[in-house]
């Protein structure tokens, strides 16, 4: 009885942790960092993996998120609770998407927090939208505008499936012509469209009268230049463009020669094995090596402030 109560109370959503997998929930089947995919838990359904079949009724539904599930061939996988970060790595791509490195900078610079009201365009594949929704929950709202009808419908369907539809309104319209459908309510506006300079006036109108932040993502510097000019024309302040590059450090063990300070005996003290051989002693230490080339460019993030001053 107690189990049933807990099981019923904690339903999974993308903004709240549910303990047990239920019919209709999304779980991330994790085979390794390079290999994972989302599944929708459904009674009577099976999912194939390279380790064999996962039977939803017996292997998923009723199991705790995070469980190790043994597949039919004896191999095992983890079934993880979805997060916006895992969703970004696993979502069905309808468009280019934003990844967590840029998303984290956008979230910080736009000062998003629970309760924030945000306008976004385009919705695309909903990668950023899910991250925004998680941050502004439980009392904020996302207005997201997408002019491609199927993409708008698919995003709305995903928000329902992920149980966050009450936190987001999807509008199928051209943001450059019709704006966000709301005026004077947003704490922040985000643009990821090919011609953001055409939507700066609508962004300004959507932001609260007392002010707020906006950001535009563009892959090309020519788009950035036009956007900055438009932001300036519409009276935005503190116009700043950033590029976030993720630099991976490779840690390697290297042998370094120990310096000889000329005291005659120092080498022997450090490495007795070398005494009398005439060779200089070495020490093995860990070194961080930076990559020679970086294929890190995703786009430029241009931030600006609407202020009363
Ligand atoms: C690169 S995708 C956005 C990806 C999204 N940020 C994500 O993380 O998944 C750009 C989207 O903007 C939409 N779009 C382009 N111009 C638009 C406009 N004027 N009004 C509304 N949507 C537009 C496109 O249809 C496309 O889906």
Short mmCIF file of C-alpha atoms and ligand atoms in Angstrom, two decimals:
data_model
loop_
_atom_site.label_atom_id
_atom_site.label_comp_id
_atom_site.label_asym_id
_atom_site.label_seq_id
_atom_site.Cartn_x
_atom_site.Cartn_y
_atom_site.Cartn_z
CA UNK A 1 0.00 0.00 0.00
CA UNK A 2 2.77 2.39 0.98
CA UNK A 3 4.64 1.46 -2.22
CA UNK A 4 1.51 2.27 -4.30
CA UNK A 5 1.17 5.69 -2.70
CA UNK A 6 4.79 6.63 -3.41
CA UNK A 7 4.55 5.16 -6.88
CA UNK A 8 1.49 7.27 -7.68
CA UNK A 9 2.70 10.47 -6.05
CA UNK A 10 6.04 10.92 -7.78
CA UNK A 11 5.27 11.09 -11.46
CA UNK A 12 8.22 11.85 -13.70
CA UNK A 13 8.38 15.05 -15.73
CA UNK A 14 11.24 17.00 -17.25
CA UNK A 15 11.02 19.45 -14.32
CA UNK A 16 10.35 17.05 -11.43
CA UNK A 17 12.07 13.87 -10.44
CA UNK A 18 9.90 10.76 -10.46
CA UNK A 19 11.23 7.76 -8.64
CA UNK A 20 9.63 4.93 -10.63
CA UNK A 21 9.16 4.51 -14.37
CA UNK A 22 5.48 4.58 -15.33
CA UNK A 23 3.55 3.87 -18.51
CA UNK A 24 4.12 6.80 -20.91
CA UNK A 25 7.30 8.05 -19.20
CA UNK A 26 10.44 8.85 -21.17
CA UNK A 27 13.56 7.03 -19.97
CA UNK A 28 17.06 7.32 -21.37
CA UNK A 29 18.54 3.88 -22.14
CA UNK A 30 22.23 4.36 -21.35
CA UNK A 31 24.68 1.88 -22.88
CA UNK A 32 27.67 4.22 -22.49
CA UNK A 33 28.52 7.92 -22.97
CA UNK A 34 28.72 7.42 -26.74
CA UNK A 35 25.58 5.30 -26.92
CA UNK A 36 22.22 6.17 -25.42
CA UNK A 37 18.70 6.77 -26.68
CA UNK A 38 15.27 7.74 -25.33
CA UNK A 39 12.37 5.29 -25.03
CA UNK A 40 8.74 5.83 -24.13
CA UNK A 41 7.71 3.15 -21.62
CA UNK A 42 4.66 1.32 -22.95
CA UNK A 43 3.14 -1.95 -21.74
CA UNK A 44 3.59 -4.75 -24.28
CA UNK A 45 6.40 -2.95 -26.15
CA UNK A 46 9.96 -4.21 -26.62
CA UNK A 47 13.11 -2.23 -27.43
CA UNK A 48 16.12 -3.79 -29.16
CA UNK A 49 19.63 -3.01 -27.92
CA UNK A 50 22.97 -4.58 -28.82
CA UNK A 51 22.72 -6.43 -25.49
CA UNK A 52 19.33 -7.90 -26.39
CA UNK A 53 15.72 -6.97 -25.89
CA UNK A 54 14.27 -4.76 -23.14
CA UNK A 55 10.66 -5.74 -22.35
CA UNK A 56 8.92 -2.60 -21.15
CA UNK A 57 6.30 -4.35 -18.99
CA UNK A 58 8.84 -6.35 -16.96
CA UNK A 59 12.12 -4.42 -17.42
CA UNK A 60 11.02 -0.76 -17.34
CA UNK A 61 7.58 -0.07 -15.90
CA UNK A 62 7.69 -0.11 -12.09
CA UNK A 63 11.52 -0.04 -12.00
CA UNK A 64 13.35 2.83 -10.34
CA UNK A 65 14.94 5.42 -12.63
CA UNK A 66 18.69 4.77 -12.51
CA UNK A 67 18.24 0.96 -12.33
CA UNK A 68 20.56 -1.45 -14.08
CA UNK A 69 18.40 -3.53 -16.42
CA UNK A 70 19.57 -6.88 -17.76
CA UNK A 71 18.66 -7.38 -21.43
CA UNK A 72 17.72 -10.71 -23.05
CA UNK A 73 21.29 -11.52 -24.18
CA UNK A 74 22.61 -11.03 -20.65
CA UNK A 75 24.21 -7.60 -21.13
CA UNK A 76 22.91 -4.67 -19.11
CA UNK A 77 21.99 -1.00 -19.53
CA UNK A 78 21.04 1.80 -17.17
CA UNK A 79 17.62 3.43 -17.49
CA UNK A 80 18.06 7.09 -16.59
CA UNK A 81 15.64 9.84 -15.66
CA UNK A 82 15.54 12.40 -18.48
CA UNK A 83 17.13 15.80 -17.94
CA UNK A 84 17.36 18.68 -20.44
CA UNK A 85 21.07 17.87 -20.83
CA UNK A 86 20.39 14.20 -21.67
CA UNK A 87 17.52 15.27 -23.93
CA UNK A 88 19.86 17.62 -25.85
CA UNK A 89 22.14 14.63 -26.51
CA UNK A 90 19.30 12.31 -27.51
CA UNK A 91 16.48 14.34 -29.06
CA UNK A 92 15.23 13.73 -32.60
CA UNK A 93 16.89 16.49 -34.68
CA UNK A 94 14.55 18.54 -36.83
CA UNK A 95 17.09 21.38 -37.07
CA UNK A 96 20.51 22.44 -35.87
CA UNK A 97 20.30 22.64 -32.09
CA UNK A 98 21.98 24.45 -29.22
CA UNK A 99 24.18 22.34 -26.93
CA UNK A 100 24.71 22.54 -23.19
CA UNK A 101 27.91 24.63 -23.37
CA UNK A 102 26.14 27.54 -25.07
CA UNK A 103 22.91 26.90 -23.15
CA UNK A 104 24.67 27.29 -19.80
CA UNK A 105 26.08 30.69 -20.83
CA UNK A 106 22.66 31.80 -22.15
CA UNK A 107 20.99 30.77 -18.88
CA UNK A 108 23.49 32.68 -16.75
CA UNK A 109 23.69 35.84 -18.89
CA UNK A 110 19.89 36.10 -19.28
CA UNK A 111 19.65 35.69 -15.48
CA UNK A 112 17.00 32.98 -15.86
CA UNK A 113 15.57 31.61 -12.63
CA UNK A 114 12.35 30.05 -11.30
CA UNK A 115 9.51 32.42 -12.19
CA UNK A 116 11.19 34.06 -15.19
CA UNK A 117 9.07 34.77 -18.26
CA UNK A 118 10.99 34.08 -21.47
CA UNK A 119 10.26 34.56 -25.19
CA UNK A 120 12.15 32.40 -27.68
CA UNK A 121 12.29 31.99 -31.46
CA UNK A 122 12.74 29.67 -33.31
CA UNK A 123 11.76 26.66 -31.32
CA UNK A 124 13.60 24.35 -33.74
CA UNK A 125 14.08 20.93 -32.10
CA UNK A 126 13.32 22.25 -28.61
CA UNK A 127 16.80 21.68 -27.20
CA UNK A 128 17.10 25.13 -25.61
CA UNK A 129 13.37 25.22 -24.81
CA UNK A 130 13.65 22.22 -22.47
CA UNK A 131 16.57 23.80 -20.60
CA UNK A 132 14.71 27.11 -20.26
CA UNK A 133 11.56 25.36 -19.00
CA UNK A 134 13.52 23.44 -16.35
CA UNK A 135 15.14 26.68 -15.13
CA UNK A 136 11.98 28.82 -14.96
CA UNK A 137 9.74 26.12 -13.40
CA UNK A 138 7.52 25.97 -11.44
CA UNK A 139 6.08 29.48 -11.81
CA UNK A 140 7.69 30.93 -14.96
CA UNK A 141 6.55 30.65 -18.57
CA UNK A 142 8.15 30.17 -21.98
CA UNK A 143 6.56 31.65 -25.11
CA UNK A 144 8.27 29.97 -28.04
CA UNK A 145 7.63 30.96 -31.67
CA UNK A 146 8.29 28.71 -34.66
CA UNK A 147 7.12 29.44 -38.21
CA UNK A 148 7.53 25.86 -39.49
CA UNK A 149 4.16 24.24 -38.76
CA UNK A 150 5.32 20.63 -38.19
CA UNK A 151 8.18 21.75 -35.94
CA UNK A 152 5.80 23.86 -33.86
CA UNK A 153 3.36 20.92 -33.55
CA UNK A 154 6.13 18.46 -32.67
CA UNK A 155 7.50 20.77 -29.97
CA UNK A 156 4.02 21.16 -28.44
CA UNK A 157 3.56 17.36 -28.54
CA UNK A 158 6.92 16.81 -26.81
CA UNK A 159 6.10 19.36 -24.10
CA UNK A 160 2.86 17.45 -23.41
CA UNK A 161 4.65 14.09 -23.38
CA UNK A 162 7.32 15.49 -21.04
CA UNK A 163 4.63 16.96 -18.78
CA UNK A 164 5.83 20.54 -19.08
CA UNK A 165 3.10 21.86 -21.41
CA UNK A 166 1.68 24.06 -18.61
CA UNK A 167 5.00 25.96 -18.61
CA UNK A 168 5.20 26.68 -22.35
CA UNK A 169 3.10 28.21 -25.12
CA UNK A 170 4.09 27.31 -28.68
CA UNK A 171 3.04 29.77 -31.38
CA UNK A 172 3.21 28.93 -35.07
CA UNK A 173 4.02 32.30 -36.65
CA UNK A 174 6.78 34.39 -38.17
CA UNK A 175 8.50 36.22 -35.33
CA UNK A 176 9.90 38.86 -37.69
CA UNK A 177 6.40 39.80 -38.90
CA UNK A 178 4.15 39.01 -35.94
CA UNK A 179 6.45 39.01 -32.93
CA UNK A 180 5.97 36.75 -29.91
CA UNK A 181 2.23 37.22 -29.40
CA UNK A 182 2.86 38.86 -26.01
CA UNK A 183 3.92 42.39 -25.12
CA UNK A 184 5.61 43.79 -22.01
CA UNK A 185 5.79 40.50 -20.09
CA UNK A 186 9.23 38.98 -20.73
CA UNK A 187 12.23 39.07 -18.42
CA UNK A 188 14.32 37.75 -21.30
CA UNK A 189 14.16 37.12 -25.04
CA UNK A 190 16.23 34.66 -27.03
CA UNK A 191 16.60 34.53 -30.83
CA UNK A 192 18.04 31.67 -32.90
CA UNK A 193 16.85 32.58 -36.40
CA UNK A 194 18.70 33.45 -39.63
CA UNK A 195 17.71 37.17 -39.63
CA UNK A 196 17.53 38.23 -35.97
CA UNK A 197 17.90 41.93 -36.85
CA UNK A 198 14.34 41.77 -38.24
CA UNK A 199 12.97 40.70 -34.86
CA UNK A 200 14.77 43.13 -32.54
CA UNK A 201 11.80 45.53 -32.42
CA UNK A 202 9.49 42.65 -31.43
CA UNK A 203 12.03 41.52 -28.82
CA UNK A 204 12.04 44.99 -27.29
CA UNK A 205 8.23 45.08 -27.26
CA UNK A 206 8.02 41.66 -25.59
CA UNK A 207 10.35 42.64 -22.72
CA UNK A 208 8.82 44.20 -19.59
CA UNK A 209 8.65 47.98 -19.54
CA UNK A 210 11.04 48.10 -16.60
CA UNK A 211 13.64 46.25 -18.65
CA UNK A 212 15.25 42.87 -19.21
CA UNK A 213 17.84 40.98 -21.21
CA UNK A 214 17.99 39.62 -24.71
CA UNK A 215 20.33 37.29 -26.56
CA UNK A 216 20.76 36.38 -30.20
CA UNK A 217 22.65 33.31 -31.42
CA UNK A 218 24.23 33.50 -34.90
CA UNK A 219 26.88 31.31 -36.51
CA UNK A 220 28.28 34.10 -38.77
CA UNK A 221 29.91 37.38 -37.77
CA UNK A 222 28.05 39.25 -40.58
CA UNK A 223 24.75 38.31 -38.89
CA UNK A 224 26.19 39.54 -35.58
CA UNK A 225 27.13 42.91 -37.09
CA UNK A 226 23.62 43.50 -38.46
CA UNK A 227 22.07 42.37 -35.17
CA UNK A 228 24.28 44.70 -33.11
CA UNK A 229 23.33 47.64 -35.35
CA UNK A 230 19.62 46.84 -34.95
CA UNK A 231 20.00 46.46 -31.17
CA UNK A 232 21.71 49.87 -31.03
CA UNK A 233 18.98 51.45 -33.20
CA UNK A 234 16.27 50.10 -30.90
CA UNK A 235 18.02 51.54 -27.85
CA UNK A 236 19.42 48.34 -26.31
CA UNK A 237 22.40 48.92 -24.00
CA UNK A 238 25.41 46.84 -22.96
CA UNK A 239 25.64 45.08 -26.34
CA UNK A 240 28.20 42.31 -25.95
CA UNK A 241 29.14 39.39 -28.18
CA UNK A 242 30.67 36.21 -26.72
CA UNK A 243 31.82 32.94 -28.16
CA UNK A 244 31.98 29.94 -25.86
CA UNK A 245 34.68 27.45 -26.78
CA UNK A 246 34.98 24.19 -24.94
CA UNK A 247 38.65 23.25 -24.54
CA UNK A 248 39.32 19.68 -23.53
CA UNK A 249 42.61 19.11 -21.69
CA UNK A 250 44.35 15.80 -22.30
CA UNK A 251 46.16 14.60 -19.15
CA UNK A 252 49.30 12.59 -19.94
CA UNK A 253 52.19 11.18 -17.93
CA UNK A 254 55.50 12.66 -19.10
CA UNK A 255 59.11 12.13 -18.00
CA UNK A 256 60.91 15.34 -17.12
CA UNK A 257 64.62 15.65 -16.47
CA UNK A 258 65.36 16.82 -12.95
CA UNK A 259 67.53 19.91 -12.89
CA UNK A 260 71.13 19.50 -11.74
CA UNK A 261 71.90 22.35 -9.34
CA UNK A 262 75.53 21.40 -9.31
CA UNK A 263 75.71 20.26 -5.69
CA UNK A 264 77.19 16.99 -6.89
CA UNK A 265 74.99 14.70 -4.86
CA UNK A 266 71.46 15.98 -5.50
CA UNK A 267 70.77 13.54 -8.33
CA UNK A 268 71.73 10.58 -6.17
CA UNK A 269 69.41 11.76 -3.40
CA UNK A 270 66.44 11.96 -5.73
CA UNK A 271 66.98 8.76 -7.62
CA UNK A 272 69.42 6.31 -6.05
CA UNK A 273 69.17 3.96 -9.05
CA UNK A 274 70.88 6.58 -11.22
CA UNK A 275 73.91 6.95 -8.94
CA UNK A 276 77.14 6.38 -10.77
CA UNK A 277 75.61 5.83 -14.20
CA UNK A 278 76.36 9.31 -15.44
CA UNK A 279 72.73 9.76 -16.56
CA UNK A 280 70.59 12.62 -15.36
CA UNK A 281 67.63 11.60 -13.16
CA UNK A 282 64.08 11.98 -14.43
CA UNK A 283 60.74 12.31 -12.70
CA UNK A 284 57.40 11.14 -14.04
CA UNK A 285 54.61 13.67 -13.62
CA UNK A 286 51.17 14.43 -15.04
CA UNK A 287 50.91 17.14 -17.64
CA UNK A 288 47.89 18.82 -19.24
CA UNK A 289 48.18 19.02 -22.99
CA UNK A 290 45.96 21.39 -24.95
CA UNK A 291 44.67 20.37 -28.35
CA UNK A 292 46.54 21.79 -31.39
CA UNK A 293 43.38 22.64 -33.29
CA UNK A 294 39.91 23.39 -31.96
CA UNK A 295 36.80 22.69 -34.00
CA UNK A 296 34.76 24.40 -31.34
CA UNK A 297 32.86 27.17 -33.12
CA UNK A 298 29.11 26.87 -32.84
CA UNK A 299 28.05 30.49 -32.96
CA UNK A 300 28.27 33.95 -31.43
CA UNK A 301 26.06 34.92 -28.52
CA UNK A 302 25.12 38.60 -28.59
CA UNK A 303 23.61 39.89 -25.36
CA UNK A 304 21.92 43.25 -24.81
CA UNK A 305 19.93 44.99 -22.10
CA UNK A 306 16.68 46.94 -22.38
CA UNK A 307 16.81 49.48 -19.58
CA UNK A 308 14.79 52.48 -18.50
CA UNK A 309 17.93 54.63 -18.26
C1 LIG B 1 18.44 26.56 -35.60
S1 LIG B 1 16.77 26.28 -35.33
C2 LIG B 1 16.58 26.63 -33.60
C3 LIG B 1 17.11 25.53 -32.74
C4 LIG B 1 16.76 25.67 -31.29
N1 LIG B 1 17.42 26.83 -30.69
C5 LIG B 1 17.14 24.40 -30.52
O1 LIG B 1 18.02 24.49 -29.63
O2 LIG B 1 16.60 23.35 -30.82
C6 LIG B 1 16.03 27.70 -36.05
C7 LIG B 1 14.54 27.58 -36.14
O3 LIG B 1 14.01 28.88 -36.36
C8 LIG B 1 12.90 28.78 -37.20
N2 LIG B 1 12.73 30.12 -37.80
C9 LIG B 1 13.53 30.74 -38.68
N3 LIG B 1 13.08 31.97 -38.95
C10 LIG B 1 11.95 32.14 -38.22
C11 LIG B 1 11.01 33.19 -38.08
N4 LIG B 1 11.15 34.34 -38.78
N5 LIG B 1 9.97 33.04 -37.23
C12 LIG B 1 9.82 31.89 -36.54
N6 LIG B 1 10.68 30.85 -36.65
C13 LIG B 1 11.72 30.97 -37.47
C14 LIG B 1 13.27 27.69 -38.19
O4 LIG B 1 12.12 27.10 -38.77
C15 LIG B 1 14.04 26.71 -37.28
O5 LIG B 1 13.18 25.73 -36.77
#
